[in-house]
Amino acid sequence: MEELLQTFLNWNLNGNQGTSSSHNNNNHNNHQHSEPSSHEIFSTSSHNTPLTSTNPSREFPRSNLNTQVPTFVPRSDLYSPSSPNYQSGRNSHHDNDTYILGSSGVNSVLPLRRISLAQAKGLISLLAKDWRGSQFLLEILEKNSTHENVEKIFNEIRYHVIELTMDQYGKDVIQKFLDVCNEEQRTHILAHITANLWNFVEIACSTTGSFVVKKLVQTLETRTQVSSLMVALTVNFVTLVKNERGYHVILECLNRFTVLVNKHIYFETIKYNVDLATNKYGCHVLQQCIRISDGMLKKTLIVDLLEKSLMLAQDLYGNYVIQCILEQEIPHVNSVLAAQFEGRYVHLSMQKCSSHVVEKCLEFFNYIDRSKLILELVLSCHFQQLIQHELGNYVIQVALRVSRGRIRDVLIL
């Protein structure tokens, strides 16, 4: 590490020594110590604070040779006269593409635009956790993703996969790396993320980790890789599905893989279908399972929901599941729903959630069940109230639109 640091320092000091002194003399009087805006270097947001600083407690650990590892120094420290890192007259040397390193009280400016991946050896995992450093790595992976470059990056991030996955900038590097890496490297990353099945759920439910897990789903190719992922997904399935970020991972699997590959997801969904139907995020997964499944699997998903259909129709989220079932236009299923709702249409039509279900019933019921529904509304003593009701009037409008023949005449009269 000492040799690495000395290489960086010599490269910068030798290249800039001549110009540095002249600028110090010429610009010291011309440039007052005006601080640049914070967005030029690092965000001042607490969420975007650099992972390293001049605070001794935040410095990187020392090596066995007792040498200081380079640490990041915010550029504002170089401009503030009160800062111990302040360097008079060096303002003109910094631009938006410089990377500030500090070591043993000596500051060095590393222009990322002019360095190669080889010169960043030993610092790649640190660069990945910094905004400018991550952009440098992303550019290499996008425009120069040769086998040699990909291998160099992999060798330095392979033991920091979890750390980078949970980092706001590191996650972008991991995602891009998954696009260009080979199967062996992708398997290694998957193994690290799924090594602890309980931690996997935490990763998949986190703001940053969910993006990496979704990218894994999009890039996995081999049966072994997919099987490992499925095992991890079903360990704590309900927690994952009920999470605002975790359920996106499940949806990605449903959209990417076949029904056979997703069989464990379907089994878990059937097991907890009523619980998921009444959850803000779980109802999305349940609806997608119903839409893309077929045959006996679809019927199995629906059968338990039919018994609770009246309750679900009035639920804030369950009503969407009932609407989804109606849209499948399965004759015997819609007939069961008609029997469940019969005698309650007026009441359901005047509730916020269930009024949408009644509208779907009018659209997807067969002619007989639709006619019974309309007659129940028309013959009710609350029909006039229903017409003037803020929700019920929409049900009547749909009834007018879908009715035909004599039943429409009855509705108009």
Short mmCIF file of C-alpha atoms in Angstrom, two decimals:
data_model
loop_
_atom_site.label_atom_id
_atom_site.label_comp_id
_atom_site.label_asym_id
_atom_site.label_seq_id
_atom_site.Cartn_x
_atom_site.Cartn_y
_atom_site.Cartn_z
CA MET A 1 0.00 0.00 0.00
CA GLU A 2 2.97 2.30 0.73
CA GLU A 3 4.28 1.75 -2.79
CA LEU A 4 0.82 2.36 -4.22
CA LEU A 5 0.45 5.63 -2.35
CA GLN A 6 3.92 6.79 -3.36
CA THR A 7 3.09 6.04 -7.01
CA PHE A 8 0.02 8.21 -6.86
CA LEU A 9 1.83 11.04 -5.09
CA ASN A 10 4.84 10.96 -7.42
CA TRP A 11 2.57 10.85 -10.49
CA ASN A 12 0.69 13.94 -9.38
CA LEU A 13 3.56 15.90 -7.84
CA ASN A 14 5.94 15.34 -10.78
CA GLY A 15 3.26 16.20 -13.31
CA ASN A 16 2.11 19.34 -11.56
CA GLN A 17 5.17 20.56 -9.72
CA GLY A 18 6.16 23.12 -12.31
CA THR A 19 2.76 24.60 -12.74
CA SER A 20 1.85 24.38 -9.10
CA SER A 21 4.44 26.87 -7.88
CA SER A 22 3.65 29.37 -10.65
CA HIS A 23 0.00 29.19 -9.93
CA ASN A 24 0.65 29.60 -6.25
CA ASN A 25 2.45 32.88 -6.90
CA ASN A 26 0.19 34.27 -9.62
CA ASN A 27 -3.14 33.28 -8.23
CA HIS A 28 -2.63 33.72 -4.52
CA ASN A 29 -3.52 37.40 -4.69
CA ASN A 30 -6.08 37.11 -7.48
CA HIS A 31 -8.11 34.29 -5.99
CA GLN A 32 -9.54 34.92 -2.58
CA HIS A 33 -10.57 31.95 -0.61
CA SER A 34 -14.09 31.67 -2.01
CA GLU A 35 -15.68 28.34 -1.34
CA PRO A 36 -17.24 26.55 -4.31
CA SER A 37 -20.83 25.33 -4.13
CA SER A 38 -21.17 22.02 -2.37
CA HIS A 39 -22.66 20.26 -5.39
CA GLU A 40 -19.35 20.61 -7.27
CA ILE A 41 -17.72 18.00 -5.06
CA PHE A 42 -20.06 16.15 -2.76
CA SER A 43 -23.72 16.50 -1.84
CA THR A 44 -24.37 18.06 1.54
CA SER A 45 -27.35 15.75 2.02
CA SER A 46 -26.99 13.35 4.90
CA HIS A 47 -27.85 10.53 2.51
CA ASN A 48 -25.12 11.51 0.08
CA THR A 49 -22.36 12.25 2.58
CA PRO A 50 -19.02 10.77 1.42
CA LEU A 51 -18.13 7.58 3.23
CA THR A 52 -14.76 9.05 4.18
CA SER A 53 -13.67 12.36 5.55
CA THR A 54 -10.86 14.11 7.36
CA ASN A 55 -12.35 13.03 10.66
CA PRO A 56 -9.78 10.64 12.19
CA SER A 57 -12.56 8.29 13.25
CA ARG A 58 -13.64 7.90 9.62
CA GLU A 59 -10.16 7.22 8.18
CA PHE A 60 -9.46 3.91 6.51
CA PRO A 61 -7.52 1.38 8.61
CA ARG A 62 -3.76 1.43 8.53
CA SER A 63 -1.88 -1.36 6.80
CA ASN A 64 0.58 -3.73 8.39
CA LEU A 65 3.37 -1.38 7.32
CA ASN A 66 1.86 1.37 9.51
CA THR A 67 1.34 3.62 6.54
CA GLN A 68 -1.68 5.86 6.10
CA VAL A 69 -4.10 4.65 3.43
CA PRO A 70 -5.34 7.48 1.16
CA THR A 71 -8.56 9.06 2.42
CA PHE A 72 -11.01 11.31 0.66
CA VAL A 73 -10.78 15.01 1.46
CA PRO A 74 -13.80 17.18 0.57
CA ARG A 75 -12.67 19.89 -1.82
CA SER A 76 -14.27 22.55 0.37
CA ASP A 77 -11.60 21.78 2.98
CA LEU A 78 -8.96 22.88 0.48
CA TYR A 79 -10.59 26.29 0.16
CA SER A 80 -11.42 27.05 3.76
CA PRO A 81 -8.65 28.97 5.58
CA SER A 82 -9.81 27.43 8.87
CA SER A 83 -9.35 23.89 7.60
CA PRO A 84 -6.12 21.99 8.33
CA ASN A 85 -6.22 20.77 4.73
CA TYR A 86 -6.30 24.32 3.31
CA GLN A 87 -3.82 24.92 0.50
CA SER A 88 -3.41 28.50 -0.54
CA GLY A 89 -3.25 29.33 -4.23
CA ARG A 90 -4.29 25.89 -5.52
CA ASN A 91 -7.86 26.77 -6.38
CA SER A 92 -7.25 27.05 -10.12
CA HIS A 93 -5.97 23.47 -10.30
CA HIS A 94 -9.28 21.83 -9.40
CA ASP A 95 -12.10 21.08 -11.78
CA ASN A 96 -15.18 18.91 -11.70
CA ASP A 97 -13.28 15.79 -12.75
CA THR A 98 -10.68 15.67 -9.99
CA TYR A 99 -10.52 13.19 -7.17
CA ILE A 100 -9.06 14.41 -3.89
CA LEU A 101 -6.85 12.07 -1.91
CA GLY A 102 -5.09 12.82 1.33
CA SER A 103 -2.36 11.03 3.24
CA SER A 104 -0.22 12.00 6.22
CA GLY A 105 -1.18 15.65 5.89
CA VAL A 106 -0.30 15.77 2.18
CA ASN A 107 -3.12 16.34 -0.29
CA SER A 108 -2.95 14.97 -3.79
CA VAL A 109 -5.26 15.72 -6.71
CA LEU A 110 -6.00 12.72 -8.91
CA PRO A 111 -7.58 13.65 -12.28
CA LEU A 112 -9.85 10.66 -13.01
CA ARG A 113 -10.10 11.73 -16.62
CA ARG A 114 -6.43 11.00 -17.17
CA ILE A 115 -5.81 7.82 -15.17
CA SER A 116 -6.13 4.22 -16.22
CA LEU A 117 -7.70 1.32 -14.40
CA ALA A 118 -4.22 -0.03 -13.69
CA GLN A 119 -3.29 3.17 -11.83
CA ALA A 120 -6.41 2.77 -9.65
CA LYS A 121 -5.38 -0.72 -8.58
CA GLY A 122 -6.05 -1.29 -4.91
CA LEU A 123 -8.61 1.53 -4.71
CA ILE A 124 -11.42 0.22 -6.92
CA SER A 125 -13.71 -0.84 -4.07
CA LEU A 126 -13.24 2.61 -2.51
CA LEU A 127 -13.81 4.40 -5.80
CA ALA A 128 -17.07 2.49 -6.25
CA LYS A 129 -18.49 4.05 -3.08
CA ASP A 130 -17.81 7.61 -4.22
CA TRP A 131 -19.91 9.45 -6.79
CA ARG A 132 -17.05 10.48 -9.08
CA GLY A 133 -15.23 7.22 -8.56
CA SER A 134 -18.33 5.22 -9.45
CA GLN A 135 -18.82 7.28 -12.62
CA PHE A 136 -15.22 6.49 -13.58
CA LEU A 137 -15.84 2.74 -13.14
CA LEU A 138 -19.23 2.85 -14.88
CA GLU A 139 -17.65 4.48 -17.91
CA ILE A 140 -15.05 1.72 -18.12
CA LEU A 141 -17.69 -1.00 -17.80
CA GLU A 142 -19.85 0.64 -20.43
CA LYS A 143 -17.30 1.71 -23.03
CA ASN A 144 -14.25 -0.46 -22.40
CA SER A 145 -15.50 -3.69 -20.83
CA THR A 146 -12.69 -5.90 -22.08
CA HIS A 147 -12.09 -9.24 -20.39
CA GLU A 148 -8.97 -7.81 -18.76
CA ASN A 149 -10.74 -4.73 -17.34
CA VAL A 150 -13.71 -6.72 -16.09
CA GLU A 151 -11.37 -9.18 -14.39
CA LYS A 152 -9.41 -6.37 -12.69
CA ILE A 153 -12.58 -4.84 -11.30
CA PHE A 154 -13.95 -8.21 -10.21
CA ASN A 155 -10.78 -9.10 -8.32
CA GLU A 156 -11.18 -5.99 -6.14
CA ILE A 157 -14.95 -5.99 -5.59
CA ARG A 158 -15.47 -9.73 -5.13
CA TYR A 159 -15.01 -9.54 -1.36
CA HIS A 160 -17.00 -6.31 -0.99
CA VAL A 161 -20.19 -7.37 -2.79
CA ILE A 162 -22.58 -6.88 0.16
CA GLU A 163 -20.92 -3.62 1.16
CA LEU A 164 -21.23 -2.19 -2.36
CA THR A 165 -24.74 -3.57 -2.85
CA MET A 166 -25.94 -1.58 0.16
CA ASP A 167 -24.10 1.59 -0.91
CA GLN A 168 -25.86 4.36 -2.83
CA TYR A 169 -23.11 4.56 -5.45
CA GLY A 170 -21.68 1.05 -5.18
CA LYS A 171 -25.02 -0.48 -6.19
CA ASP A 172 -24.71 1.17 -9.63
CA VAL A 173 -21.28 -0.38 -10.16
CA ILE A 174 -22.56 -3.83 -9.17
CA GLN A 175 -25.57 -3.54 -11.47
CA LYS A 176 -23.45 -2.52 -14.43
CA PHE A 177 -20.92 -5.22 -13.64
CA LEU A 178 -23.67 -7.85 -13.76
CA ASP A 179 -24.42 -6.78 -17.33
CA VAL A 180 -20.89 -7.45 -18.59
CA CYS A 181 -19.49 -10.19 -16.35
CA ASN A 182 -19.26 -13.89 -17.17
CA GLU A 183 -21.31 -16.68 -15.59
CA GLU A 184 -18.66 -17.61 -13.05
CA GLN A 185 -18.39 -14.02 -11.79
CA ARG A 186 -22.19 -13.65 -11.70
CA THR A 187 -22.47 -16.88 -9.71
CA HIS A 188 -19.91 -15.55 -7.23
CA ILE A 189 -21.93 -12.36 -6.68
CA LEU A 190 -25.16 -14.35 -6.30
CA ALA A 191 -23.50 -16.67 -3.77
CA HIS A 192 -22.37 -13.70 -1.64
CA ILE A 193 -25.80 -12.05 -1.67
CA THR A 194 -27.68 -15.27 -0.84
CA ALA A 195 -25.10 -16.74 1.56
CA ASN A 196 -27.18 -15.71 4.58
CA LEU A 197 -30.84 -16.24 3.69
CA TRP A 198 -32.13 -13.92 6.40
CA ASN A 199 -29.75 -11.15 5.41
CA PHE A 200 -30.88 -11.62 1.82
CA VAL A 201 -34.39 -10.49 2.75
CA GLU A 202 -32.91 -7.37 4.34
CA ILE A 203 -30.90 -6.69 1.19
CA ALA A 204 -33.88 -7.24 -1.13
CA CYS A 205 -36.04 -4.91 0.99
CA SER A 206 -33.48 -2.10 1.16
CA THR A 207 -33.49 0.99 -1.04
CA THR A 208 -30.21 0.11 -2.74
CA GLY A 209 -30.11 -3.68 -2.48
CA SER A 210 -33.47 -4.19 -4.21
CA PHE A 211 -32.02 -2.73 -7.42
CA VAL A 212 -29.12 -5.20 -7.37
CA VAL A 213 -31.38 -8.19 -6.67
CA LYS A 214 -33.68 -7.18 -9.55
CA LYS A 215 -30.66 -6.90 -11.83
CA LEU A 216 -29.64 -10.40 -10.73
CA VAL A 217 -33.09 -11.68 -11.71
CA GLN A 218 -32.71 -10.03 -15.12
CA THR A 219 -29.25 -11.48 -15.81
CA LEU A 220 -29.32 -15.00 -14.34
CA GLU A 221 -29.14 -17.67 -17.02
CA THR A 222 -28.30 -21.08 -15.61
CA ARG A 223 -30.75 -23.36 -13.82
CA THR A 224 -28.45 -23.60 -10.80
CA GLN A 225 -28.32 -19.84 -10.41
CA VAL A 226 -32.10 -19.48 -10.64
CA SER A 227 -32.65 -22.31 -8.14
CA SER A 228 -30.36 -20.65 -5.60
CA LEU A 229 -32.26 -17.38 -5.98
CA MET A 230 -35.66 -19.07 -5.61
CA VAL A 231 -34.60 -20.73 -2.36
CA ALA A 232 -33.54 -17.35 -0.98
CA LEU A 233 -36.78 -15.69 -2.09
CA THR A 234 -39.08 -18.20 -0.40
CA VAL A 235 -37.36 -18.36 3.01
CA ASN A 236 -39.23 -15.31 4.30
CA PHE A 237 -41.64 -14.84 1.43
CA VAL A 238 -44.40 -12.94 3.24
CA THR A 239 -41.99 -10.32 4.64
CA LEU A 240 -40.54 -9.81 1.18
CA VAL A 241 -43.90 -9.53 -0.59
CA LYS A 242 -45.32 -7.08 1.96
CA ASN A 243 -42.37 -4.73 1.62
CA GLU A 244 -42.60 -1.69 -0.66
CA ARG A 245 -39.34 -2.62 -2.39
CA GLY A 246 -39.23 -6.36 -1.89
CA TYR A 247 -42.43 -7.02 -3.82
CA HIS A 248 -40.81 -5.56 -6.95
CA VAL A 249 -38.24 -8.38 -6.79
CA ILE A 250 -41.05 -10.97 -6.79
CA LEU A 251 -42.80 -9.24 -9.69
CA GLU A 252 -39.53 -9.27 -11.64
CA CYS A 253 -39.30 -13.04 -11.17
CA LEU A 254 -42.92 -13.56 -12.25
CA ASN A 255 -42.32 -11.53 -15.41
CA ARG A 256 -38.94 -13.06 -16.28
CA PHE A 257 -39.26 -16.77 -15.53
CA THR A 258 -41.75 -19.44 -16.55
CA VAL A 259 -44.54 -20.71 -14.32
CA LEU A 260 -42.58 -23.90 -13.69
CA VAL A 261 -39.49 -21.99 -12.54
CA ASN A 262 -41.66 -19.78 -10.31
CA LYS A 263 -43.51 -22.72 -8.78
CA HIS A 264 -42.23 -21.97 -5.26
CA ILE A 265 -43.54 -18.41 -5.53
CA TYR A 266 -46.96 -19.72 -6.57
CA PHE A 267 -47.04 -22.25 -3.74
CA GLU A 268 -46.27 -19.53 -1.18
CA THR A 269 -48.84 -17.20 -2.75
CA ILE A 270 -51.56 -19.88 -2.56
CA LYS A 271 -50.65 -20.53 1.06
CA TYR A 272 -51.06 -16.87 2.08
CA ASN A 273 -53.44 -15.64 -0.63
CA VAL A 274 -56.08 -14.00 1.61
CA ASP A 275 -53.40 -12.33 3.73
CA LEU A 276 -51.65 -11.01 0.62
CA ALA A 277 -54.93 -9.86 -0.96
CA THR A 278 -55.50 -7.37 1.86
CA ASN A 279 -51.96 -5.97 1.79
CA LYS A 280 -50.95 -2.85 -0.12
CA TYR A 281 -48.05 -4.57 -1.89
CA GLY A 282 -49.05 -8.21 -1.63
CA CYS A 283 -52.21 -7.59 -3.68
CA HIS A 284 -50.03 -6.63 -6.67
CA VAL A 285 -48.14 -9.94 -6.52
CA LEU A 286 -51.36 -11.92 -6.13
CA GLN A 287 -52.98 -10.19 -9.11
CA GLN A 288 -49.95 -10.87 -11.30
CA CYS A 289 -49.99 -14.54 -10.29
CA ILE A 290 -53.66 -14.78 -11.25
CA ARG A 291 -53.08 -13.05 -14.61
CA ILE A 292 -50.17 -15.14 -15.85
CA SER A 293 -51.13 -18.55 -14.45
CA ASP A 294 -53.50 -20.92 -16.21
CA GLY A 295 -55.41 -24.16 -15.78
CA MET A 296 -55.53 -25.76 -12.35
CA LEU A 297 -52.95 -23.36 -10.96
CA LYS A 298 -55.20 -20.36 -11.66
CA LYS A 299 -58.22 -22.14 -10.15
CA THR A 300 -56.22 -23.06 -7.04
CA LEU A 301 -55.16 -19.43 -6.59
CA ILE A 302 -58.77 -18.26 -6.85
CA VAL A 303 -60.76 -20.89 -4.97
CA ASP A 304 -59.96 -19.71 -1.42
CA LEU A 305 -60.50 -16.09 -2.43
CA LEU A 306 -64.06 -16.83 -3.57
CA GLU A 307 -65.05 -17.85 -0.05
CA LYS A 308 -63.88 -14.44 1.22
CA SER A 309 -65.06 -12.48 -1.82
CA LEU A 310 -67.66 -10.37 0.00
CA MET A 311 -65.11 -9.24 2.57
CA LEU A 312 -62.41 -8.67 -0.04
CA ALA A 313 -64.77 -6.65 -2.26
CA GLN A 314 -65.11 -4.10 0.54
CA ASP A 315 -61.42 -4.09 1.46
CA LEU A 316 -59.13 -1.20 0.49
CA TYR A 317 -56.77 -3.53 -1.40
CA GLY A 318 -58.75 -6.75 -1.68
CA ASN A 319 -61.24 -5.13 -4.06
CA TYR A 320 -58.50 -4.95 -6.70
CA VAL A 321 -58.00 -8.71 -6.43
CA ILE A 322 -61.73 -9.38 -6.92
CA GLN A 323 -61.75 -7.06 -9.93
CA CYS A 324 -58.79 -9.01 -11.34
CA ILE A 325 -60.65 -12.29 -10.88
CA LEU A 326 -63.71 -10.90 -12.69
CA GLU A 327 -61.51 -9.78 -15.60
CA GLN A 328 -60.38 -13.39 -16.17
CA GLU A 329 -63.93 -14.12 -17.40
CA ILE A 330 -64.06 -17.65 -16.03
CA PRO A 331 -67.78 -18.51 -16.29
CA HIS A 332 -68.22 -20.68 -13.19
CA VAL A 333 -66.06 -18.33 -11.08
CA ASN A 334 -68.13 -15.28 -12.05
CA SER A 335 -71.30 -17.24 -11.28
CA VAL A 336 -69.99 -17.99 -7.77
CA LEU A 337 -69.23 -14.27 -7.26
CA ALA A 338 -72.75 -13.37 -8.47
CA ALA A 339 -74.22 -15.71 -5.87
CA GLN A 340 -71.99 -14.21 -3.15
CA PHE A 341 -73.02 -10.63 -3.96
CA GLU A 342 -76.72 -11.25 -4.66
CA GLY A 343 -78.99 -9.18 -2.42
CA ARG A 344 -76.14 -6.80 -1.48
CA TYR A 345 -75.57 -4.86 -4.70
CA VAL A 346 -77.19 -1.62 -3.49
CA HIS A 347 -75.10 -1.60 -0.34
CA LEU A 348 -71.91 -2.46 -2.27
CA SER A 349 -72.66 0.23 -4.89
CA MET A 350 -72.55 2.99 -2.30
CA GLN A 351 -69.15 2.08 -0.80
CA LYS A 352 -65.88 3.47 -2.06
CA CYS A 353 -64.08 0.17 -2.68
CA SER A 354 -66.91 -2.22 -3.51
CA SER A 355 -68.58 0.17 -5.98
CA HIS A 356 -65.69 -0.54 -8.37
CA VAL A 357 -66.33 -4.26 -7.96
CA VAL A 358 -70.01 -3.82 -8.87
CA GLU A 359 -68.99 -1.91 -12.01
CA LYS A 360 -66.71 -4.83 -13.00
CA CYS A 361 -69.58 -7.24 -12.35
CA LEU A 362 -71.74 -5.31 -14.80
CA GLU A 363 -68.98 -5.46 -17.41
CA PHE A 364 -67.93 -9.14 -17.09
CA PHE A 365 -71.00 -11.05 -15.87
CA ASN A 366 -72.94 -13.09 -18.39
CA TYR A 367 -76.30 -11.79 -19.63
CA ILE A 368 -78.39 -13.56 -16.98
CA ASP A 369 -76.29 -12.53 -13.97
CA ARG A 370 -75.97 -8.97 -15.33
CA SER A 371 -79.76 -8.74 -15.76
CA LYS A 372 -80.35 -9.96 -12.19
CA LEU A 373 -77.90 -7.33 -10.91
CA ILE A 374 -79.61 -4.47 -12.77
CA LEU A 375 -83.09 -5.57 -11.70
CA GLU A 376 -81.95 -5.72 -8.07
CA LEU A 377 -80.77 -2.09 -8.34
CA VAL A 378 -83.91 -0.86 -10.16
CA LEU A 379 -86.41 -2.60 -7.89
CA SER A 380 -84.68 -1.45 -4.72
CA CYS A 381 -86.45 1.18 -2.60
CA HIS A 382 -83.12 3.00 -2.52
CA PHE A 383 -82.87 3.32 -6.32
CA GLN A 384 -83.45 7.11 -6.36
CA GLN A 385 -80.92 7.53 -3.59
CA LEU A 386 -78.51 5.37 -5.57
CA ILE A 387 -78.85 7.59 -8.66
CA GLN A 388 -77.96 10.68 -6.64
CA HIS A 389 -75.23 9.03 -4.59
CA GLU A 390 -71.66 10.25 -5.20
CA LEU A 391 -70.51 6.67 -5.87
CA GLY A 392 -73.70 4.88 -6.80
CA ASN A 393 -74.36 7.12 -9.79
CA TYR A 394 -71.23 5.72 -11.47
CA VAL A 395 -72.64 2.20 -11.10
CA ILE A 396 -75.87 3.33 -12.78
CA GLN A 397 -73.90 4.92 -15.63
CA VAL A 398 -72.07 1.64 -16.28
CA ALA A 399 -75.38 -0.24 -16.15
CA LEU A 400 -76.79 2.08 -18.83
CA ARG A 401 -73.72 1.56 -20.98
CA VAL A 402 -73.65 -2.26 -20.89
CA SER A 403 -77.40 -3.08 -20.79
CA ARG A 404 -79.34 -4.06 -23.90
CA GLY A 405 -82.96 -4.67 -24.93
CA ARG A 406 -85.74 -4.88 -22.38
CA ILE A 407 -83.44 -4.70 -19.36
CA ARG A 408 -82.20 -1.35 -20.61
CA ASP A 409 -85.79 -0.14 -21.06
CA VAL A 410 -86.54 -1.08 -17.46
CA LEU A 411 -83.47 0.84 -16.30
CA ILE A 412 -84.43 3.98 -18.24
CA LEU A 413 -88.07 3.95 -17.13
#
